[in-house]
mmCIF file of C-alpha atoms in Angstrom:
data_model
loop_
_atom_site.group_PDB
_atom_site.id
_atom_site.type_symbol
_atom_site.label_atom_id
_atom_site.label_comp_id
_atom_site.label_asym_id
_atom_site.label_seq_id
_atom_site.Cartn_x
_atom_site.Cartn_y
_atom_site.Cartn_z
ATOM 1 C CA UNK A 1 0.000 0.000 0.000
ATOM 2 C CA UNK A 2 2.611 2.650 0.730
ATOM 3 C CA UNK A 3 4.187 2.146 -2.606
ATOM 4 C CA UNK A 4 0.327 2.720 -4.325
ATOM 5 C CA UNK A 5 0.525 6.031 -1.713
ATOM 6 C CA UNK A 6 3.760 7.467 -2.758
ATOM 7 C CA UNK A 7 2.433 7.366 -6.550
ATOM 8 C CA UNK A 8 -0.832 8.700 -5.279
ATOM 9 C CA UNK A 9 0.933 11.450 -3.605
ATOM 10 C CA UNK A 10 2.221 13.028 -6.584
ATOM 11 C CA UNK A 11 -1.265 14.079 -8.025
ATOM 12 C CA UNK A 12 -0.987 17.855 -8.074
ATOM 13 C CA UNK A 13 -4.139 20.169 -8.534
ATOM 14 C CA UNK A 14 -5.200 20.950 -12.069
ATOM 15 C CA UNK A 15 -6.810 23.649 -13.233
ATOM 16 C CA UNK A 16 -8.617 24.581 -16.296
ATOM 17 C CA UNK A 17 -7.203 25.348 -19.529
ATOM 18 C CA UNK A 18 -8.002 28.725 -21.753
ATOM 19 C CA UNK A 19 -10.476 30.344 -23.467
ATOM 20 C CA UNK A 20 -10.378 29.434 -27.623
ATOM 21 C CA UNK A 21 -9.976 32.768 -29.457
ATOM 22 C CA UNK A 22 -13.547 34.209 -31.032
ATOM 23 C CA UNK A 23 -13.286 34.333 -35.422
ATOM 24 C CA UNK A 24 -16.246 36.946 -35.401
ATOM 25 C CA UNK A 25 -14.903 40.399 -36.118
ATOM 26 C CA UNK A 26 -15.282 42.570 -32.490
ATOM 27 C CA UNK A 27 -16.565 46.629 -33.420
ATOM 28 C CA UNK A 28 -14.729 47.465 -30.187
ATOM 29 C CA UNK A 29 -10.611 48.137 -30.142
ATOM 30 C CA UNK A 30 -9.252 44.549 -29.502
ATOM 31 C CA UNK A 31 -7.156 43.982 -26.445
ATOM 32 C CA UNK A 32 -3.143 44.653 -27.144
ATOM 33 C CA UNK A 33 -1.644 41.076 -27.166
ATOM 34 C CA UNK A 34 -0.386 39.480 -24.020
ATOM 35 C CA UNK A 35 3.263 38.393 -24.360
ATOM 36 C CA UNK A 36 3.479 34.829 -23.649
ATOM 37 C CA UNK A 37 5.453 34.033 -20.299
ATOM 38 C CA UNK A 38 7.972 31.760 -18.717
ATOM 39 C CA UNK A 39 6.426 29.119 -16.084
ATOM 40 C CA UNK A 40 8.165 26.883 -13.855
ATOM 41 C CA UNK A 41 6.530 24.366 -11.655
ATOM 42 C CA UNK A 42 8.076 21.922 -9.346
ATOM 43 C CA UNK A 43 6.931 20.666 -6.100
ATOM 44 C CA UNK A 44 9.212 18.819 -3.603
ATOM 45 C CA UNK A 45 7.933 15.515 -2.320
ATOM 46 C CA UNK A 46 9.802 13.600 0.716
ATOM 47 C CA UNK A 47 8.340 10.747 -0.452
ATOM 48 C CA UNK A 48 9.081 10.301 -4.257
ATOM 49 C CA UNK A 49 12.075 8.990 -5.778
ATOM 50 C CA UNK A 50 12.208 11.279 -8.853
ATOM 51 C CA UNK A 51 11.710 14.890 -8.622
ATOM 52 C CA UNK A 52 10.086 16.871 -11.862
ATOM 53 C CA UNK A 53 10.401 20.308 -12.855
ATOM 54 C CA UNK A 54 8.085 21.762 -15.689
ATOM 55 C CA UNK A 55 9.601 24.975 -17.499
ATOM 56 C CA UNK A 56 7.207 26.035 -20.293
ATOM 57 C CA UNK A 57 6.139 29.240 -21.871
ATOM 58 C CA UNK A 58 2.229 30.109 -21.730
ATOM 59 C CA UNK A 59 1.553 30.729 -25.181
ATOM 60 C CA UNK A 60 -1.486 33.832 -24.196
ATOM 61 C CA UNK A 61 0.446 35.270 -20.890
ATOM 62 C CA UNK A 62 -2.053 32.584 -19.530
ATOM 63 C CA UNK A 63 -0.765 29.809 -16.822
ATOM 64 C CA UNK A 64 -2.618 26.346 -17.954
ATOM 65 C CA UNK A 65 -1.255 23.685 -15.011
ATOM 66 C CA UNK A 66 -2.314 20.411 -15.341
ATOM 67 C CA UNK A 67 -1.845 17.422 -13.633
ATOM 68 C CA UNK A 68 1.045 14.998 -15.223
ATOM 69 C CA UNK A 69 1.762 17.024 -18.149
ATOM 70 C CA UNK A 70 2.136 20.433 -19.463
ATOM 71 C CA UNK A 71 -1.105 21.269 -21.153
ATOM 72 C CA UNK A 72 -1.309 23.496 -23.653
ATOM 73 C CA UNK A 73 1.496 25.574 -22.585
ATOM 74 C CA UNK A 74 5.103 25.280 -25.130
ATOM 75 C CA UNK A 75 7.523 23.321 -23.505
ATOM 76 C CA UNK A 76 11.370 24.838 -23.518
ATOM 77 C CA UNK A 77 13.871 22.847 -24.614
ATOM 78 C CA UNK A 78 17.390 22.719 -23.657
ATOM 79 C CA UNK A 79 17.114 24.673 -20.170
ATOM 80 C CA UNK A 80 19.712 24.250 -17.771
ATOM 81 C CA UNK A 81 17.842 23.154 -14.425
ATOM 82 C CA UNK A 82 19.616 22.946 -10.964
ATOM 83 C CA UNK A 83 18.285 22.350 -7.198
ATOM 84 C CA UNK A 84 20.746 23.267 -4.331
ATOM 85 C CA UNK A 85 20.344 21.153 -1.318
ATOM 86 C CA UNK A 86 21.493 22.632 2.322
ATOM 87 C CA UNK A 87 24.283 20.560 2.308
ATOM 88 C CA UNK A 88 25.812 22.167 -0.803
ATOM 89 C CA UNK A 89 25.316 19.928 -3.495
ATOM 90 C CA UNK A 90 24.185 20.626 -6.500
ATOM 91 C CA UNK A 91 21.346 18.354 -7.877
ATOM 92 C CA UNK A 92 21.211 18.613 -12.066
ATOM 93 C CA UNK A 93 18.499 17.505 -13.860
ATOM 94 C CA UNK A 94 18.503 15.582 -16.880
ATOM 95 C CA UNK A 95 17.191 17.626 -20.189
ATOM 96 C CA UNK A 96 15.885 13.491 -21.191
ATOM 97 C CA UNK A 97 14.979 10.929 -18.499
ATOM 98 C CA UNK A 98 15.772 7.430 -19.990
ATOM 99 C CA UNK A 99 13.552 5.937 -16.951
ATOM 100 C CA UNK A 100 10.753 8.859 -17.075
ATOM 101 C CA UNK A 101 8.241 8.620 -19.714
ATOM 102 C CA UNK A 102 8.413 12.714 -19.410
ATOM 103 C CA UNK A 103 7.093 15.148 -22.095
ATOM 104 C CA UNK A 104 8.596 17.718 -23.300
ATOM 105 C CA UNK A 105 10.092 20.189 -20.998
ATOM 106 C CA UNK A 106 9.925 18.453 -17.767
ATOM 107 C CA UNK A 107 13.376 17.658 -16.352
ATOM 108 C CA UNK A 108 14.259 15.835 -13.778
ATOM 109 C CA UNK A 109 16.712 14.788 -10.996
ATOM 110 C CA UNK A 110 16.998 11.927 -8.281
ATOM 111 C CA UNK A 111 18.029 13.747 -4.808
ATOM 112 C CA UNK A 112 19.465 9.710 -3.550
ATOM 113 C CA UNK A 113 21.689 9.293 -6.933
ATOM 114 C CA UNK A 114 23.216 12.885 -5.857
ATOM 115 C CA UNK A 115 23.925 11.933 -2.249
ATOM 116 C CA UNK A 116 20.387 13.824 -0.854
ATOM 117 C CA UNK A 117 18.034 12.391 0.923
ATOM 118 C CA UNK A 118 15.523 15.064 0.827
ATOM 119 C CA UNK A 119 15.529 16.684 4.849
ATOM 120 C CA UNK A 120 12.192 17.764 6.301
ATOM 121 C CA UNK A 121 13.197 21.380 7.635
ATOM 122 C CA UNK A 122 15.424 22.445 4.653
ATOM 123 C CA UNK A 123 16.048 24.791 2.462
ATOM 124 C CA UNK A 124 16.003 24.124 -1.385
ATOM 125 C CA UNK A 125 17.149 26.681 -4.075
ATOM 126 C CA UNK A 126 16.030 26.373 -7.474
ATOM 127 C CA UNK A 127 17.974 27.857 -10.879
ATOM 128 C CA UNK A 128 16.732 27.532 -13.999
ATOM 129 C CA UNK A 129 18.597 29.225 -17.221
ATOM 130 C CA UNK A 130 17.018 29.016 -20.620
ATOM 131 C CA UNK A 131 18.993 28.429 -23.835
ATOM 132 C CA UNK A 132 18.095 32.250 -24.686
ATOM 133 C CA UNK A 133 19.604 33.252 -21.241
ATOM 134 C CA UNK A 134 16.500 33.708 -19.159
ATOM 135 C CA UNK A 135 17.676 33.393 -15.473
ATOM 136 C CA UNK A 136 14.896 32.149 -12.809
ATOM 137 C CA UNK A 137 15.445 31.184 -9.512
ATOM 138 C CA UNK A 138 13.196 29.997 -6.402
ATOM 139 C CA UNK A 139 13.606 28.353 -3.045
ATOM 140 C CA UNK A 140 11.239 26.346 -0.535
ATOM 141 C CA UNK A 141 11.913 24.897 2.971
ATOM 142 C CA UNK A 142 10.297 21.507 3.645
ATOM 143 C CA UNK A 143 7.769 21.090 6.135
ATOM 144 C CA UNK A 144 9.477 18.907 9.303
ATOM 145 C CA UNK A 145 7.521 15.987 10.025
ATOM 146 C CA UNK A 146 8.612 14.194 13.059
ATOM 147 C CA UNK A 147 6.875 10.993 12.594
ATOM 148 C CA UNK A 148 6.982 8.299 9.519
ATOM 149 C CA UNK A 149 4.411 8.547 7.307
ATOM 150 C CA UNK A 150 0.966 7.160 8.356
ATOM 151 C CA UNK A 151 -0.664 4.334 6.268
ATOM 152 C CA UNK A 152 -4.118 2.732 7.498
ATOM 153 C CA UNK A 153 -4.650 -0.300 6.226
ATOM 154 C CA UNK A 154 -7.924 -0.753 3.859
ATOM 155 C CA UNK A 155 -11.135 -0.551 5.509
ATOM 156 C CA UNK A 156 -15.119 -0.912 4.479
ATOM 157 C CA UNK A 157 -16.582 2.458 4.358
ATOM 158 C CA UNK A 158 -20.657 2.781 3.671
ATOM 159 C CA UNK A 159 -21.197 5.858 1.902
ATOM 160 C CA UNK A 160 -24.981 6.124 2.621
ATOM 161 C CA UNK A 161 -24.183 5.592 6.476
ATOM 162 C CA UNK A 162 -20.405 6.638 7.322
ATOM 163 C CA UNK A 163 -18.166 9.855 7.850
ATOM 164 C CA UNK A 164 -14.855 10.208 6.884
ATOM 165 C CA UNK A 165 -13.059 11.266 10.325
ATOM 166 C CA UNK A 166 -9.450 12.473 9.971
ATOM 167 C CA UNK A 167 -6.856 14.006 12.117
ATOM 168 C CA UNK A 168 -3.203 14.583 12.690
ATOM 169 C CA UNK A 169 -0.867 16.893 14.357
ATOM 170 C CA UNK A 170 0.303 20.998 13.655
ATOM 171 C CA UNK A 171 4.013 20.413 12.176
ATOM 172 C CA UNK A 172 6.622 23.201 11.934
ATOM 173 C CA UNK A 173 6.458 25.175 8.477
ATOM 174 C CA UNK A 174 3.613 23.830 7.216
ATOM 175 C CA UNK A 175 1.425 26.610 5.720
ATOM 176 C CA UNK A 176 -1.464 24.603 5.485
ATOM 177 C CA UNK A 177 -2.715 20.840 4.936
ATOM 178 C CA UNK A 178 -4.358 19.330 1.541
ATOM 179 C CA UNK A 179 -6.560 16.813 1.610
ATOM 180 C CA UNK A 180 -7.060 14.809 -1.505
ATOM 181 C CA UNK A 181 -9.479 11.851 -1.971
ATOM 182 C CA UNK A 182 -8.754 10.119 -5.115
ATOM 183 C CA UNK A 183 -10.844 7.559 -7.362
ATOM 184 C CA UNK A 184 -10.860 6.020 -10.640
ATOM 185 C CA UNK A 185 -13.656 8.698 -11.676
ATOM 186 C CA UNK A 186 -12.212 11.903 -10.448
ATOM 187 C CA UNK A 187 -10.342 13.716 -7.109
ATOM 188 C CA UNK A 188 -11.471 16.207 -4.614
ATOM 189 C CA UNK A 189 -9.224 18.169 -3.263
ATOM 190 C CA UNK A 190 -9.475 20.848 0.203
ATOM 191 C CA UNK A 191 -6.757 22.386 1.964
ATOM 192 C CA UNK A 192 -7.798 22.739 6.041
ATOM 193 C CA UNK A 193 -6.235 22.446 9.387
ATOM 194 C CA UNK A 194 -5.770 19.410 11.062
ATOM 195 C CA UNK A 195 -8.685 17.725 10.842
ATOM 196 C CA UNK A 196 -11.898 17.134 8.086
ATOM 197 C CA UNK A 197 -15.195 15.510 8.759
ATOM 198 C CA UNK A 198 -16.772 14.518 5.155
ATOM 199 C CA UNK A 199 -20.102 12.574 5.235
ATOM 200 C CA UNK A 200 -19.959 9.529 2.585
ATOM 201 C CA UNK A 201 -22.786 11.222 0.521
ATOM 202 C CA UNK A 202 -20.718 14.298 0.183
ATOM 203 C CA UNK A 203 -20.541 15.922 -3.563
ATOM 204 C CA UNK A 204 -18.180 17.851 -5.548
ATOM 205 C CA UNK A 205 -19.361 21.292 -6.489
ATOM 206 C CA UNK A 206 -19.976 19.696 -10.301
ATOM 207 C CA UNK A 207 -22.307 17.282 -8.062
ATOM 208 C CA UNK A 208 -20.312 14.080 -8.487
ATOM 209 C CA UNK A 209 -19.816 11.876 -5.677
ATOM 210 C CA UNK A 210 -16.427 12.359 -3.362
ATOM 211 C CA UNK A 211 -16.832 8.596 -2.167
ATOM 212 C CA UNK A 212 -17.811 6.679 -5.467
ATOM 213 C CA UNK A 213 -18.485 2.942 -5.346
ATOM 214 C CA UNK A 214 -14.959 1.204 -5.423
ATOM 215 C CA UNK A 215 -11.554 1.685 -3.735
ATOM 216 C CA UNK A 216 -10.681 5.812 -3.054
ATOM 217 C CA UNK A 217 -7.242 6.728 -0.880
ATOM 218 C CA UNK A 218 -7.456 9.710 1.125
ATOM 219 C CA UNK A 219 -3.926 11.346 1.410
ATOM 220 C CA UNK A 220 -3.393 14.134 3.667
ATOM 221 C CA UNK A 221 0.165 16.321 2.764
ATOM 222 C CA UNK A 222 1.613 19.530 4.200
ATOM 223 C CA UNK A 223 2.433 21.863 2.025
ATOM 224 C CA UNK A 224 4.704 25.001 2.636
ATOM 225 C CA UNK A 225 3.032 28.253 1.861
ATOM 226 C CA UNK A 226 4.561 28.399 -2.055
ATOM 227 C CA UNK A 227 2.289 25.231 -2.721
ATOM 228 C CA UNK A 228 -0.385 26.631 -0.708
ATOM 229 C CA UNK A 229 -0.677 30.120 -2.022
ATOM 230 C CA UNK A 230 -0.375 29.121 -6.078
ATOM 231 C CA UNK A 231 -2.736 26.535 -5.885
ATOM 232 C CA UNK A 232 -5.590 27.759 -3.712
ATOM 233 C CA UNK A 233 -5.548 30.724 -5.758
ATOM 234 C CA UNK A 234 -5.756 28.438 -9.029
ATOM 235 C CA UNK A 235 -8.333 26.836 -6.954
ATOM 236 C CA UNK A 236 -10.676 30.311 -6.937
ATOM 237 C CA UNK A 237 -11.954 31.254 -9.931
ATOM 238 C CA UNK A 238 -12.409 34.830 -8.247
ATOM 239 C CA UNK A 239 -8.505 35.053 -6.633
ATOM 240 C CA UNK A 240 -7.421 36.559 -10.499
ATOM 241 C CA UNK A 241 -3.319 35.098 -11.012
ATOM 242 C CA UNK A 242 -1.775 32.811 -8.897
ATOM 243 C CA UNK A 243 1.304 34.509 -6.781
ATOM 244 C CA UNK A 244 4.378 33.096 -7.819
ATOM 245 C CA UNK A 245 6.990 33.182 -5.418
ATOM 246 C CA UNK A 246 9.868 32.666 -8.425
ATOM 247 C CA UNK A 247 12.301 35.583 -9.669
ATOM 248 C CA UNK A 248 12.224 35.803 -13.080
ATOM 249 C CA UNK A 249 9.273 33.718 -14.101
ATOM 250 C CA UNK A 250 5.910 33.177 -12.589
ATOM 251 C CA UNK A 251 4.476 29.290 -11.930
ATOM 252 C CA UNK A 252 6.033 27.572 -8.156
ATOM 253 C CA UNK A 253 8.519 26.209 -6.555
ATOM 254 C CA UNK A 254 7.247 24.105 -2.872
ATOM 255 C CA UNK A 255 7.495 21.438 -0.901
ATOM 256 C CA UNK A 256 4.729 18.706 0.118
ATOM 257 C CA UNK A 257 5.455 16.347 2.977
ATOM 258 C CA UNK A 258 2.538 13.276 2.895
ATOM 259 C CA UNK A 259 1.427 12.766 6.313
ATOM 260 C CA UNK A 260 -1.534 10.242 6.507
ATOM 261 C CA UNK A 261 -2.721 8.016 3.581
ATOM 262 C CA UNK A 262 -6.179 6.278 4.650
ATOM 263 C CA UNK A 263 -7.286 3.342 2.007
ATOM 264 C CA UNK A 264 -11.019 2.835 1.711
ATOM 265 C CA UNK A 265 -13.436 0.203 -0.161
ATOM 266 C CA UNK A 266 -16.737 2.329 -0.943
ATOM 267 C CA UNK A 267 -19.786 0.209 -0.909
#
């Protein structure tokens, strides 16, 4: 089960993609064009193997994140991607990943093949240089978690009679804590404090169900307050553009620490 929760825990947010352009002629001035932008994602996880950044341009000036790839954003090539660890080495990623089946313009890098094992309570700096000399640079300091990570074995959960009841402890720089209950059908997502109560008939705001029939995982991570602030505000269609808390680009650059992965049967 914990190896089926460390993939799980790599599911990041998604968020919608962009508007299609209109071919009716508009009798109003048309907007100037928005220069398309540099975006860099990458999100430290304690409990992956293989660390991904995504550099990509946004072809409208518009970020479009999605989960596992790189929507419909242009990927750039031949970028120069670097993480610092606090104790001084420097982790390069490869520009092709013969044991990632990657798209284009994700790179990666493998903190135990470098000699890092990935410490809760550290800094990370990120650099990023683009073949045309664009310079972007980040950093994030992972939450400290104490105790191993939490896996409940798989249980029988009634979703016409039970509640999903879940709890754990405050940890030091942890900005907030996501909650994510995954299915074959879809994933809900909620960042909170340290605890949620979700009845088993609960529904998404499209009105699917959060428990559907079958097995769902519940994974609880803390994330610093880079992961937090870019993707609740991607989360609120009213919060306008994500922050970004990168120099020279806009997209994120945090750290998730999984806490608590609970493994239900929905009947």
């Amino acid at each position: 089960m914990l190896t089926h929760g460390r993939e799980f825990a790599v599911r990041l947010v998604g968020a919608a993609g962009l508007a299609g352009s209109i071919a009716c002629q508009s009798l109003e001035d048309p907007a100037p064009a928005t220069m398309p932008q540099l975006v860099v994602q990458s999100v430290m996880n304690t409990q992956t193997l293989r660390e991904i950044v995504i550099v990509t341009r946004a072809r409208t000036g518009v970020i479009a994140t999605v989960s596992g790839g790189i929507g419909d954003d242009e990927p750039v090539l031949g970028a120069n991607v670097m993480v610092m660890a606090p104790n001084g080495r420097t982790m390069i990623a490869a520009k092709h990943d013969p044991d990632c089946d990657c798209a284009p313009g994700m790179y990666t890098f493998y903190p135990s093949r470098n000699g890092v094992d990935l410490s809760q309570g550290g800094t990370y700096t990120l650099h990023v240089r683009t073949a045309s000399g664009e310079e972007v640079s980040g950093s994030t300091t992972i939450p400290t978690n104490t105790s191993p990570l939490l896996a409940a074995t798989r249980r029988v959960f009634f979703r016409s009679r039970d509640t999903l009841r879940l709890s754990w402890p405050r940890i030091p720089g942890a900005r907030s804590y996501q909650v994510t209950i995954g299915a074959a059908t879809n994933t809900y997502q909620v960042f909170t404090d340290t605890s949620i109560t979700m009845a088993g008939t609960a529904l998404t705001v499209g009105g699917e169900d959060i428990f559907p029939v079958g097995p769902v995982d519940a994974l609880v991570n803390a994330v610093d307050v880079n992961y937090y602030e870019y993707y609740r505000a991607q989360s609120d269609p009213f919060a306008g553009a994500p922050p970004t808390n990168l120099v020279g680009a806009v997209g994120v650059f945090g750290s998730v620490v999984p806490m608590l992965i609970a493994d239900l049967l929905v009947r």
